[in-house]
């Protein structure tokens, strides 16, 4: 993830399901994910959305779309 001029590593993960407006990813406290963290969703090598974490469990986290990056 590129934040300003700093390159920050974040745990790679996957969207495992969608519950209405919430996106569930397979990363949580065990991966050092915190409320407020942001992840970029990639599809076919392109950034499509930025997620903001709202709730963190041991192995899964709930996020919402903070920004749509591409319509693909």
CSV table of C-alpha atoms in Angstrom, one decimal:
chain,number,residue,atom,x,y,z
A,1,UNK,CA,0.0,0.0,0.0
A,2,UNK,CA,1.4,3.4,-0.9
A,3,UNK,CA,0.6,6.1,1.7
A,4,UNK,CA,2.0,9.5,0.9
A,5,UNK,CA,5.6,8.9,0.1
A,6,UNK,CA,5.9,5.9,2.4
A,7,UNK,CA,5.5,2.3,1.2
A,8,UNK,CA,3.6,0.4,3.9
A,9,UNK,CA,3.3,-3.4,4.0
A,10,UNK,CA,0.0,-4.8,5.0
A,11,UNK,CA,-1.1,-8.4,5.3
A,12,UNK,CA,-2.4,-9.6,2.0
A,13,UNK,CA,-5.8,-11.2,2.2
A,14,UNK,CA,-9.0,-12.0,0.4
A,15,UNK,CA,-12.6,-10.8,0.5
A,16,UNK,CA,-14.4,-13.8,1.8
A,17,UNK,CA,-18.0,-12.5,1.7
A,18,UNK,CA,-20.2,-9.5,1.4
A,19,UNK,CA,-23.0,-8.7,3.9
A,20,UNK,CA,-25.0,-5.8,2.5
A,21,UNK,CA,-22.7,-2.8,2.7
A,22,UNK,CA,-20.0,-4.7,4.7
A,23,UNK,CA,-17.1,-6.5,3.2
A,24,UNK,CA,-15.6,-9.4,5.2
A,25,UNK,CA,-11.9,-10.0,4.7
A,26,UNK,CA,-9.9,-13.0,6.0
A,27,UNK,CA,-7.5,-11.0,8.2
A,28,UNK,CA,-7.9,-9.9,11.8
A,29,UNK,CA,-6.2,-9.4,15.1
A,30,UNK,CA,-3.9,-12.3,14.5
A,31,UNK,CA,-2.6,-10.4,11.5
A,32,UNK,CA,-2.2,-7.1,13.4
A,33,UNK,CA,-5.3,-5.5,11.6
A,34,UNK,CA,-6.8,-2.6,13.5
A,35,UNK,CA,-10.0,-0.5,13.3
A,36,UNK,CA,-9.3,2.3,10.8
A,37,UNK,CA,-6.8,0.3,8.7
A,38,UNK,CA,-7.2,0.6,5.0
A,39,UNK,CA,-6.8,-2.0,2.3
A,40,UNK,CA,-6.9,-1.8,-1.5
A,41,UNK,CA,-9.0,-4.4,-3.3
A,42,UNK,CA,-7.3,-5.6,-6.5
A,43,UNK,CA,-9.0,-7.4,-9.4
A,44,UNK,CA,-7.0,-8.6,-12.4
A,45,UNK,CA,-4.0,-6.6,-11.2
A,46,UNK,CA,-6.0,-3.3,-11.0
A,47,UNK,CA,-7.1,-1.4,-7.9
A,48,UNK,CA,-10.8,-1.3,-7.7
A,49,UNK,CA,-11.6,0.0,-4.2
A,50,UNK,CA,-10.2,1.1,-0.9
A,51,UNK,CA,-11.7,-0.5,2.2
A,52,UNK,CA,-11.7,0.9,5.7
A,53,UNK,CA,-11.8,-1.6,8.6
A,54,UNK,CA,-14.7,-1.0,11.0
A,55,UNK,CA,-14.7,-4.1,13.2
A,56,UNK,CA,-11.9,-6.6,13.9
A,57,UNK,CA,-12.2,-10.2,15.0
A,58,UNK,CA,-9.4,-12.8,15.6
A,59,UNK,CA,-9.3,-14.0,12.0
A,60,UNK,CA,-11.8,-11.9,10.1
A,61,UNK,CA,-12.5,-8.1,9.8
A,62,UNK,CA,-15.5,-6.1,8.6
A,63,UNK,CA,-14.9,-3.2,6.3
A,64,UNK,CA,-16.8,-0.7,4.2
A,65,UNK,CA,-15.8,0.8,0.9
A,66,UNK,CA,-14.1,4.1,1.7
A,67,UNK,CA,-13.4,5.0,-2.0
A,68,UNK,CA,-14.3,3.4,-5.3
A,69,UNK,CA,-11.1,3.5,-7.5
A,70,UNK,CA,-12.3,1.8,-10.7
A,71,UNK,CA,-15.6,0.6,-12.1
A,72,UNK,CA,-14.1,-2.6,-13.3
